[in-house]
GROMACS .gro file of C-alpha atoms in nm:
model
  458
    1ASP     CA    1   9.298  -5.963   8.379
    2GLY     CA    2   9.619  -6.101   8.524
    3GLU     CA    3   9.594  -5.912   8.854
    4VAL     CA    4   9.669  -6.106   9.174
    5PHE     CA    5   9.429  -6.070   9.468
    6GLY     CA    6   9.489  -6.128   9.838
    7PHE     CA    7   9.399  -6.464   9.990
    8LYS     CA    8   9.434  -6.573  10.353
    9CYS     CA    9   9.557  -6.924  10.439
   10SER     CA   10   9.538  -7.099  10.774
   11THR     CA   11   9.807  -7.026  11.033
   12GLY     CA   12  10.144  -7.168  10.932
   13LEU     CA   13  10.057  -7.193  10.561
   14LEU     CA   14  10.134  -6.966  10.264
   15PHE     CA   15   9.950  -6.930   9.934
   16ASP     CA   16  10.137  -7.067   9.633
   17VAL     CA   17  10.046  -6.831   9.346
   18ASN     CA   18  10.141  -7.075   9.070
   19ARG     CA   19   9.966  -7.379   9.212
   20GLN     CA   20   9.672  -7.182   9.363
   21ILE     CA   21   9.691  -7.378   9.689
   22CYS     CA   22   9.783  -7.317  10.054
   23ASP     CA   23  10.095  -7.510  10.147
   24PHE     CA   24  10.364  -7.519  10.417
   25LYS     CA   25  10.608  -7.226  10.406
   26ILE     CA   26  10.901  -7.443  10.308
   27ASN     CA   27  10.722  -7.538   9.982
   28VAL     CA   28  10.627  -7.184   9.871
   29ASP     CA   29  10.877  -6.956   9.697
   30ASN     CA   30  10.664  -6.713   9.492
   31CYS     CA   31  10.522  -6.471   9.749
   32ASP     CA   32  10.679  -6.182   9.555
   33VAL     CA   33  10.463  -6.244   9.246
   34VAL     CA   34  10.207  -5.963   9.204
   35ALA     CA   35  10.093  -6.007   8.842
   36GLU     CA   36  10.050  -6.290   8.593
   37ALA     CA   37  10.303  -6.264   8.314
   38LYS     CA   38  10.187  -6.315   7.955
   39VAL     CA   39  10.378  -6.601   7.799
   40PRO     CA   40  10.535  -6.517   7.461
   41GLN     CA   41  10.487  -6.742   7.160
   42PRO     CA   42  10.788  -6.964   7.081
   43LEU     CA   43  10.972  -6.908   6.752
   44LEU     CA   44  11.009  -7.284   6.689
   45GLU     CA   45  11.152  -7.339   6.335
   46ALA     CA   46  11.164  -6.963   6.275
   47ALA     CA   47  11.457  -6.942   6.518
   48GLU     CA   48  11.668  -7.132   6.260
   49CYS     CA   49  11.853  -7.330   6.526
   50GLU     CA   50  12.181  -7.486   6.419
   51ASN     CA   51  12.084  -7.828   6.549
   52PRO     CA   52  11.801  -7.969   6.331
   53ASP     CA   53  11.653  -8.143   6.638
   54HIS     CA   54  11.618  -7.814   6.829
   55LEU     CA   55  11.344  -7.551   6.829
   56GLY     CA   56  11.347  -7.185   6.929
   57CYS     CA   57  11.207  -7.026   7.243
   58GLY     CA   58  11.044  -6.684   7.224
   59ASP     CA   59  11.376  -6.518   7.302
   60GLY     CA   60  11.558  -6.705   7.023
   61SER     CA   61  11.743  -6.953   7.242
   62CYS     CA   62  11.732  -7.314   7.120
   63LEU     CA   63  11.638  -7.631   7.307
   64PRO     CA   64  11.572  -7.995   7.205
   65ASN     CA   65  11.229  -8.020   7.043
   66GLU     CA   66  11.106  -8.275   7.299
   67PHE     CA   67  11.128  -8.004   7.568
   68PHE     CA   68  10.837  -7.816   7.411
   69CYS     CA   69  10.495  -7.889   7.564
   70ASP     CA   70  10.627  -8.162   7.792
   71GLY     CA   71  10.472  -8.012   8.107
   72SER     CA   72  10.795  -7.860   8.247
   73VAL     CA   73  10.917  -7.504   8.178
   74ASP     CA   74  11.259  -7.507   8.010
   75CYS     CA   75  11.274  -7.180   7.813
   76ALA     CA   76  11.376  -6.882   8.025
   77ASP     CA   77  11.065  -6.697   7.905
   78GLY     CA   78  10.834  -6.997   7.956
   79SER     CA   79  10.739  -7.000   7.588
   80ASP     CA   80  10.796  -7.378   7.554
   81GLU     CA   81  10.485  -7.442   7.766
   82GLY     CA   82  10.264  -7.146   7.676
   83TRP     CA   83  10.128  -7.247   7.335
   84CYS     CA   84  10.048  -7.613   7.364
   85ASP     CA   85   9.706  -7.703   7.230
   86ALA     CA   86   9.678  -7.967   6.957
   87ASP     CA   87   9.719  -7.697   6.688
   88HIS     CA   88  10.038  -7.541   6.830
   89ASP     CA   89  10.225  -7.827   7.000
   90PRO     CA   90  10.526  -7.908   6.777
   91ASN     CA   91  10.514  -8.263   6.918
   92ALA     CA   92  10.138  -8.306   6.874
   93ALA     CA   93   9.987  -8.650   6.827
   94LEU     CA   94   9.917  -8.744   6.467
   95PRO     CA   95   9.568  -8.823   6.332
   96CYS     CA   96   9.444  -9.180   6.345
   97ASN     CA   97   9.629  -9.430   6.128
   98PRO     CA   98   9.419  -9.747   6.123
   99HIS     CA   99   9.692  -9.935   5.934
  100THR     CA  100   9.939  -9.909   6.224
  101CYS     CA  101   9.697  -9.873   6.519
  102LYS     CA  102   9.589 -10.231   6.592
  103LEU     CA  103   9.416 -10.398   6.884
  104PRO     CA  104   9.482 -10.500   7.157
  105ASP     CA  105   9.735 -10.221   7.215
  106CYS     CA  106   9.592  -9.936   7.006
  107PHE     CA  107   9.246  -9.834   6.889
  108CYS     CA  108   9.134  -9.531   6.690
  109SER     CA  109   8.902  -9.423   6.412
  110ARG     CA  110   8.884  -9.100   6.217
  111ASP     CA  111   8.566  -8.975   6.383
  112GLY     CA  112   8.561  -9.204   6.688
  113THR     CA  113   8.243  -9.391   6.591
  114LEU     CA  114   8.384  -9.713   6.439
  115VAL     CA  115   8.314 -10.049   6.606
  116PRO     CA  116   8.629 -10.237   6.714
  117ASN     CA  117   8.750 -10.475   6.443
  118ASN     CA  118   8.449 -10.367   6.233
  119MET     CA  119   8.253 -10.640   6.406
  120GLU     CA  120   7.904 -10.704   6.276
  121LEU     CA  121   7.664 -10.513   6.503
  122SER     CA  122   7.449 -10.817   6.573
  123GLN     CA  123   7.756 -10.974   6.737
  124VAL     CA  124   7.842 -10.670   6.952
  125PRO     CA  125   7.719 -10.660   7.313
  126GLN     CA  126   7.555 -10.337   7.422
  127MET     CA  127   7.761 -10.243   7.726
  128ILE     CA  128   7.612 -10.017   7.995
  129ILE     CA  129   7.866  -9.856   8.228
  130LEU     CA  130   7.751  -9.711   8.561
  131THR     CA  131   7.996  -9.483   8.742
  132PHE     CA  132   7.975  -9.300   9.074
  133ASP     CA  133   8.198  -9.011   9.182
  134ASP     CA  134   8.322  -8.896   9.525
  135ALA     CA  135   8.315  -9.046   9.875
  136ILE     CA  136   8.172  -9.387   9.963
  137ASN     CA  137   8.004  -9.370  10.304
  138SER     CA  138   7.681  -9.409  10.499
  139GLU     CA  139   7.517  -9.140  10.285
  140ASN     CA  140   7.512  -9.371   9.981
  141TRP     CA  141   7.584  -9.720  10.117
  142ASP     CA  142   7.220  -9.831  10.122
  143LEU     CA  143   7.170  -9.690   9.772
  144TYR     CA  144   7.448  -9.912   9.641
  145THR     CA  145   7.374 -10.227   9.838
  146GLN     CA  146   6.995 -10.222   9.888
  147HIS     CA  147   6.869 -10.050   9.571
  148LEU     CA  148   7.108 -10.062   9.274
  149PHE     CA  149   7.342 -10.361   9.305
  150ILE     CA  150   7.109 -10.629   9.436
  151PRO     CA  151   7.158 -11.004   9.370
  152GLU     CA  152   6.850 -11.023   9.150
  153ARG     CA  153   7.006 -10.799   8.883
  154LYS     CA  154   7.235 -11.025   8.684
  155ASN     CA  155   7.403 -11.029   8.345
  156ALA     CA  156   7.337 -11.313   8.101
  157ASN     CA  157   7.627 -11.515   8.246
  158GLY     CA  158   7.461 -11.520   8.587
  159CYS     CA  159   7.701 -11.269   8.746
  160PRO     CA  160   7.562 -10.976   8.946
  161ILE     CA  161   7.592 -10.642   8.768
  162ARG     CA  162   7.876 -10.417   8.880
  163GLY     CA  163   7.981 -10.050   8.859
  164THR     CA  164   8.289  -9.828   8.872
  165PHE     CA  165   8.353  -9.599   9.171
  166TYR     CA  166   8.580  -9.293   9.141
  167VAL     CA  167   8.676  -9.241   9.503
  168SER     CA  168   8.788  -8.912   9.655
  169HIS     CA  169   8.945  -8.926  10.000
  170GLN     CA  170   8.768  -8.697  10.242
  171TYR     CA  171   8.468  -8.862  10.417
  172THR     CA  172   8.525  -9.199  10.244
  173ASN     CA  173   8.463  -9.513  10.450
  174TYR     CA  174   8.742  -9.748  10.343
  175GLN     CA  175   8.584 -10.052  10.506
  176GLN     CA  176   8.282 -10.007  10.277
  177THR     CA  177   8.512  -9.937   9.982
  178GLN     CA  178   8.687 -10.267  10.050
  179LYS     CA  179   8.353 -10.449  10.063
  180LEU     CA  180   8.255 -10.308   9.720
  181TRP     CA  181   8.589 -10.424   9.581
  182ASN     CA  182   8.538 -10.769   9.736
  183ASP     CA  183   8.202 -10.786   9.557
  184GLY     CA  184   8.363 -10.725   9.217
  185HIS     CA  185   8.306 -10.353   9.167
  186GLU     CA  186   8.586 -10.146   9.016
  187ILE     CA  187   8.752  -9.901   9.254
  188ALA     CA  188   8.928  -9.611   9.080
  189VAL     CA  189   9.082  -9.274   9.171
  190HIS     CA  190   8.916  -8.930   9.196
  191SER     CA  191   9.192  -8.739   9.387
  192ILE     CA  192   9.270  -8.682   9.754
  193THR     CA  193   9.152  -8.324   9.800
  194HIS     CA  194   8.891  -8.272   9.523
  195ARG     CA  195   9.002  -7.912   9.565
  196GLY     CA  196   8.890  -7.599   9.387
  197PRO     CA  197   8.892  -7.376   9.196
  198GLU     CA  198   8.791  -7.599   8.905
  199GLU     CA  199   9.039  -7.444   8.661
  200TRP     CA  200   9.331  -7.533   8.891
  201TRP     CA  201   9.322  -7.889   8.757
  202SER     CA  202   9.349  -7.777   8.395
  203SER     CA  203   9.582  -7.480   8.430
  204ASN     CA  204   9.778  -7.474   8.755
  205ALA     CA  205   9.840  -7.831   8.869
  206THR     CA  206  10.201  -7.937   8.811
  207ILE     CA  207  10.310  -8.292   8.731
  208GLU     CA  208  10.407  -8.320   9.098
  209ASP     CA  209  10.057  -8.209   9.200
  210TRP     CA  210   9.907  -8.478   8.977
  211PHE     CA  211  10.126  -8.741   9.144
  212ASP     CA  212  10.036  -8.608   9.490
  213GLU     CA  213   9.662  -8.617   9.417
  214MET     CA  214   9.614  -8.929   9.207
  215VAL     CA  215   9.899  -9.162   9.298
  216GLY     CA  216   9.851  -9.048   9.658
  217GLN     CA  217   9.485  -9.151   9.647
  218ALA     CA  218   9.577  -9.485   9.489
  219ASN     CA  219   9.814  -9.539   9.783
  220ILE     CA  220   9.541  -9.447  10.033
  221ILE     CA  221   9.292  -9.687   9.870
  222ASN     CA  222   9.554  -9.962   9.869
  223ARG     CA  223   9.661  -9.900  10.231
  224PHE     CA  224   9.325  -9.842  10.399
  225ALA     CA  225   9.080 -10.035  10.175
  226GLY     CA  226   9.316 -10.320  10.088
  227VAL     CA  227   9.247 -10.287   9.713
  228ARG     CA  228   9.533 -10.437   9.516
  229MET     CA  229   9.741 -10.171   9.346
  230GLU     CA  230   9.716 -10.356   9.014
  231ASP     CA  231   9.335 -10.334   9.040
  232ILE     CA  232   9.344  -9.951   9.062
  233ARG     CA  233   9.357  -9.891   8.689
  234GLY     CA  234   9.161  -9.575   8.613
  235MET     CA  235   9.095  -9.221   8.723
  236ARG     CA  236   8.853  -8.933   8.677
  237VAL     CA  237   8.952  -8.572   8.738
  238PRO     CA  238   8.739  -8.359   8.974
  239PHE     CA  239   8.494  -8.135   8.787
  240LEU     CA  240   8.593  -8.321   8.466
  241ARG     CA  241   8.874  -8.064   8.429
  242VAL     CA  242   9.119  -8.253   8.208
  243GLY     CA  243   9.480  -8.180   8.305
  244TRP     CA  244   9.641  -8.143   7.961
  245ASN     CA  245   9.971  -8.326   7.903
  246ARG     CA  246  10.075  -8.309   8.268
  247GLN     CA  247   9.793  -8.540   8.375
  248PHE     CA  248   9.877  -8.799   8.112
  249LEU     CA  249  10.252  -8.783   8.176
  250MET     CA  250  10.172  -8.874   8.537
  251MET     CA  251   9.940  -9.154   8.423
  252LYS     CA  252  10.204  -9.297   8.191
  253GLU     CA  253  10.476  -9.287   8.455
  254PHE     CA  254  10.262  -9.440   8.731
  255GLY     CA  255  10.092  -9.700   8.513
  256PHE     CA  256   9.728  -9.589   8.509
  257ILE     CA  257   9.547  -9.770   8.226
  258TYR     CA  258   9.271  -9.522   8.148
  259ASP     CA  259   9.118  -9.180   8.207
  260ALA     CA  260   8.742  -9.117   8.221
  261SER     CA  261   8.725  -8.736   8.228
  262MET     CA  262   8.689  -8.619   7.869
  263VAL     CA  263   8.344  -8.514   7.753
  264ALA     CA  264   8.287  -8.539   7.378
  265PRO     CA  265   8.058  -8.299   7.191
  266PHE     CA  266   7.714  -8.451   7.141
  267SER     CA  267   7.740  -8.711   6.868
  268ASP     CA  268   7.487  -8.933   6.693
  269PRO     CA  269   7.609  -9.204   6.658
  270PRO     CA  270   7.802  -9.183   6.985
  271LEU     CA  271   8.177  -9.236   7.023
  272TRP     CA  272   8.362  -9.551   7.120
  273PRO     CA  273   8.650  -9.532   7.371
  274TYR     CA  274   8.994  -9.498   7.212
  275THR     CA  275   9.362  -9.505   7.301
  276LEU     CA  276   9.566  -9.185   7.309
  277ASP     CA  277   9.826  -9.306   7.059
  278HIS     CA  278   9.676  -9.056   6.813
  279LYS     CA  279   9.504  -8.718   6.814
  280ILE     CA  280   9.169  -8.730   6.994
  281PRO     CA  281   8.886  -8.770   6.739
  282HIS     CA  282   8.667  -8.490   6.875
  283GLN     CA  283   8.681  -8.130   6.991
  284CYS     CA  284   8.800  -8.060   7.345
  285THR     CA  285   8.468  -7.972   7.510
  286GLY     CA  286   8.432  -7.724   7.795
  287ASN     CA  287   8.524  -7.370   7.895
  288LYS     CA  288   8.905  -7.334   7.903
  289GLN     CA  289   8.932  -7.712   7.890
  290ARG     CA  290   9.278  -7.851   7.808
  291CYS     CA  291   9.286  -8.195   7.651
  292PRO     CA  292   9.618  -8.370   7.584
  293SER     CA  293   9.800  -8.265   7.268
  294ARG     CA  294  10.063  -8.537   7.266
  295SER     CA  295  10.053  -8.911   7.205
  296TYR     CA  296  10.030  -9.137   7.511
  297ALA     CA  297  10.055  -9.483   7.362
  298GLY     CA  298   9.835  -9.746   7.521
  299ILE     CA  299   9.645  -9.517   7.760
  300TRP     CA  300   9.271  -9.549   7.704
  301GLU     CA  301   9.022  -9.263   7.712
  302MET     CA  302   8.681  -9.380   7.829
  303VAL     CA  303   8.521  -9.085   7.654
  304MET     CA  304   8.198  -8.952   7.805
  305ASN     CA  305   7.913  -8.937   7.555
  306GLN     CA  306   7.650  -8.680   7.643
  307LEU     CA  307   7.284  -8.756   7.701
  308ALA     CA  308   7.014  -8.574   7.504
  309ILE     CA  309   6.698  -8.445   7.675
  310GLU     CA  310   6.453  -8.174   7.569
  311GLY     CA  311   6.703  -7.995   7.348
  312TYR     CA  312   6.971  -8.005   7.620
  313THR     CA  313   7.279  -8.225   7.644
  314CYS     CA  314   7.449  -8.334   7.966
  315ALA     CA  315   7.749  -8.551   8.053
  316MET     CA  316   7.670  -8.638   8.416
  317VAL     CA  317   7.313  -8.755   8.471
  318ASP     CA  318   7.283  -8.512   8.765
  319SER     CA  319   7.371  -8.219   8.536
  320CYS     CA  320   7.064  -8.284   8.321
  321PRO     CA  321   6.760  -8.055   8.370
  322PRO     CA  322   6.645  -8.091   8.734
  323HIS     CA  323   6.274  -8.030   8.675
  324LEU     CA  324   6.205  -8.367   8.507
  325SER     CA  325   5.940  -8.604   8.637
  326GLY     CA  326   6.016  -8.969   8.708
  327ASP     CA  327   5.853  -9.072   8.378
  328GLU     CA  328   6.058  -8.815   8.188
  329VAL     CA  329   6.377  -8.947   8.347
  330TYR     CA  330   6.286  -9.303   8.247
  331ASN     CA  331   6.208  -9.190   7.891
  332MET     CA  332   6.541  -9.002   7.877
  333LEU     CA  333   6.731  -9.315   7.980
  334ILE     CA  334   6.549  -9.531   7.724
  335HIS     CA  335   6.582  -9.273   7.443
  336ASN     CA  336   6.957  -9.244   7.489
  337PHE     CA  337   6.994  -9.621   7.525
  338LYS     CA  338   6.829  -9.663   7.184
  339ARG     CA  339   7.063  -9.398   7.040
  340HIS     CA  340   7.350  -9.633   7.123
  341TYR     CA  341   7.177  -9.967   7.068
  342ASN     CA  342   7.028  -9.882   6.728
  343THR     CA  343   7.342  -9.722   6.580
  344ASN     CA  344   7.696  -9.842   6.661
  345LYS     CA  345   7.646  -9.994   7.009
  346ALA     CA  346   7.913  -9.772   7.165
  347PRO     CA  347   7.919  -9.829   7.543
  348TYR     CA  348   7.632  -9.646   7.710
  349GLY     CA  349   7.774  -9.459   8.007
  350LEU     CA  350   7.559  -9.327   8.290
  351TYR     CA  351   7.763  -9.112   8.528
  352PHE     CA  352   7.636  -9.007   8.870
  353HIS     CA  353   7.686  -8.812   9.186
  354THR     CA  354   7.457  -8.993   9.426
  355THR     CA  355   7.267  -8.684   9.542
  356TRP     CA  356   7.066  -8.727   9.220
  357PHE     CA  357   6.901  -9.039   9.366
  358ARG     CA  358   6.758  -8.849   9.663
  359LYS     CA  359   6.444  -8.779   9.461
  360PRO     CA  360   6.242  -9.099   9.510
  361GLU     CA  361   6.088  -9.072   9.163
  362TYR     CA  362   6.437  -9.061   9.005
  363LEU     CA  363   6.552  -9.367   9.198
  364ALA     CA  364   6.235  -9.554   9.100
  365ALA     CA  365   6.278  -9.458   8.734
  366PHE     CA  366   6.638  -9.575   8.731
  367LYS     CA  367   6.558  -9.907   8.898
  368LYS     CA  368   6.283  -9.962   8.642
  369PHE     CA  369   6.535  -9.887   8.365
  370MET     CA  370   6.786 -10.135   8.509
  371ASP     CA  371   6.523 -10.406   8.540
  372GLU     CA  372   6.425 -10.361   8.176
  373MET     CA  373   6.787 -10.372   8.060
  374VAL     CA  374   6.883 -10.698   8.236
  375LYS     CA  375   6.602 -10.873   8.045
  376LEU     CA  376   6.781 -10.813   7.715
  377PRO     CA  377   7.023 -11.097   7.630
  378ASP     CA  378   7.276 -10.878   7.444
  379VAL     CA  379   7.287 -10.600   7.707
  380TRP     CA  380   7.560 -10.623   7.974
  381PHE     CA  381   7.631 -10.399   8.272
  382VAL     CA  382   8.011 -10.378   8.295
  383THR     CA  383   8.279 -10.168   8.460
  384ASN     CA  384   8.503  -9.935   8.263
  385TRP     CA  385   8.787 -10.183   8.297
  386GLN     CA  386   8.571 -10.471   8.169
  387ALA     CA  387   8.469 -10.259   7.868
  388ILE     CA  388   8.836 -10.204   7.783
  389GLU     CA  389   8.905 -10.576   7.815
  390TRP     CA  390   8.630 -10.652   7.562
  391MET     CA  391   8.758 -10.385   7.323
  392LYS     CA  392   9.109 -10.530   7.339
  393LYS     CA  393   8.971 -10.869   7.238
  394PRO     CA  394   8.624 -10.828   7.084
  395ILE     CA  395   8.435 -11.156   7.094
  396PRO     CA  396   8.079 -11.214   6.971
  397VAL     CA  397   7.790 -11.185   7.209
  398ASN     CA  398   7.710 -11.558   7.192
  399GLN     CA  399   8.052 -11.638   7.346
  400LEU     CA  400   8.040 -11.392   7.635
  401ASN     CA  401   7.938 -11.650   7.894
  402GLN     CA  402   8.293 -11.785   7.866
  403PHE     CA  403   8.463 -11.441   7.854
  404GLU     CA  404   8.693 -11.452   8.158
  405PRO     CA  405   8.714 -11.074   8.233
  406TRP     CA  406   8.333 -11.062   8.265
  407ASN     CA  407   8.289 -11.357   8.501
  408CYS     CA  408   8.254 -11.328   8.877
  409LYS     CA  409   8.508 -11.583   8.999
  410ARG     CA  410   8.748 -11.401   9.231
  411GLN     CA  411   9.040 -11.537   9.427
  412LEU     CA  412   9.105 -11.322   9.734
  413GLU     CA  413   9.362 -11.373  10.006
  414SER     CA  414   9.229 -11.406  10.361
  415ASN     CA  415   9.363 -11.061  10.457
  416GLU     CA  416   9.185 -10.899  10.161
  417PHE     CA  417   8.830 -10.964  10.284
  418ALA     CA  418   8.660 -10.665  10.444
  419CYS     CA  419   8.602 -10.695  10.818
  420ASN     CA  420   8.252 -10.695  10.963
  421ILE     CA  421   8.334 -10.426  11.219
  422GLY     CA  422   8.589 -10.169  11.110
  423LYS     CA  423   8.806  -9.933  11.312
  424SER     CA  424   8.680  -9.577  11.359
  425CYS     CA  425   8.995  -9.361  11.372
  426LYS     CA  426   8.956  -9.007  11.503
  427LEU     CA  427   9.254  -8.822  11.357
  428HIS     CA  428   9.380  -8.467  11.348
  429SER     CA  429   9.468  -8.298  11.020
  430ARG     CA  430   9.730  -8.026  11.039
  431VAL     CA  431   9.641  -7.907  10.688
  432LEU     CA  432   9.263  -7.902  10.739
  433GLN     CA  433   9.307  -7.765  11.094
  434ALA     CA  434   9.036  -8.004  11.212
  435ASP     CA  435   8.964  -8.361  11.319
  436ARG     CA  436   8.846  -8.620  11.070
  437TYR     CA  437   8.727  -8.980  11.105
  438LEU     CA  438   8.884  -9.256  10.898
  439TYR     CA  439   8.705  -9.593  10.877
  440THR     CA  440   8.921  -9.893  10.788
  441CYS     CA  441   8.977 -10.262  10.859
  442TYR     CA  442   9.348 -10.191  10.905
  443GLU     CA  443   9.553 -10.010  11.168
  444CYS     CA  444   9.472  -9.644  11.237
  445PRO     CA  445   9.740  -9.405  11.113
  446LYS     CA  446   9.895  -9.137  11.336
  447GLN     CA  447   9.761  -8.844  11.132
  448TYR     CA  448   9.473  -8.798  10.889
  449PRO     CA  449   9.615  -8.903  10.548
  450TRP     CA  450   9.652  -8.617  10.301
  451ILE     CA  451   9.865  -8.511  10.006
  452ARG     CA  452  10.237  -8.572  10.069
  453ASN     CA  453  10.145  -8.781  10.372
  454GLU     CA  454   9.908  -9.041  10.230
  455PHE     CA  455   9.997  -9.303  10.491
  456GLY     CA  456   9.923  -9.062  10.779
  457LEU     CA  457  10.270  -9.077  10.933
  458ASP     CA  458  10.360  -8.856  11.228
   0.00000   0.00000   0.00000
């Protein structure tokens, strides 16, 4: 109820009450805070500001209207940032306007279920998107290379099927990450620290924190896995805790193309991805979840449709009921596939943490599902980025063999190929107060890379 409790950080660090993180003393200036203040509601138009382009804070002072709900506190009482959901933000995004929102730059529909360009369903490919969260390392390398993404599983154009990997930093093998990128998989960002508590991402993380975590991880992937910066296009927030406007301000400034963190309420038919030019076409799902209230033109939301199983719904496959048999898992995958395929053919996303595959019957069921899907001529396994490319320029299924973004011809420079034997760098982390190993084809850094020191400088 607003009370602040004691918390002990490692030696040399202090606890930042606002950001809920241990940091170096020089960065912490709120040790005197002992209670959480309740933010007053802004007066807005009721303040009757002299300037018609200004709105009123809770104390009656007036500021330019663009200062309200922009992610930075400007009112002395903090009221400009305290009431900022889609119903209270004075600068909230407007509902979908299909007359002005046109592909390839903008896509929306009133309820989120419309097919791009109203294409006839028989001409629409059924896309299946496989994503994997967290570290890439020896724990899951054989799963990826020996079981799921094998040469025999190809799309109709003869290209091997590919997935999207949301990579967090700690314990990631960047040599293996580079090899996946070489093979045509999409490498995307999942933060440096993957820190808790979960609500920190939604409520406490500042715009600077978002830059530190997400742009920092993009820099680490670029530096130590050799992935081109222009190929790091998307991100997923840890715990799927959407970061309100602050997250999307960071994305806009850095140049991220899409987010893949928002879970939609269960919908039949399911939802298509959309751009954030307009108000999101669904409720913001989750306890104390904070979806963006403003417009972020051109940024795509690869919305997560939930799976249905035995009266339950689940966004991540590994959050579905754990007592299922292998046959029940297979039936769940097929049932939900048909829910997409037989309605509006919205992309069918299957989102994983790889611990789910440790049950042999689950792995067998999923491989059986994949083998059935690649037999269907209008079903394509694509990455999130490839799905966006098709939505920007929808072409009929009988022309997809010539669709350049879905082919497998890659031109890599000689220094971009992953090495056969990488460097094993034993490095100390001052923040973690421990040693960590970093695996890379490039030079070992001096320190273990971390937020605000992503290149591991001394």
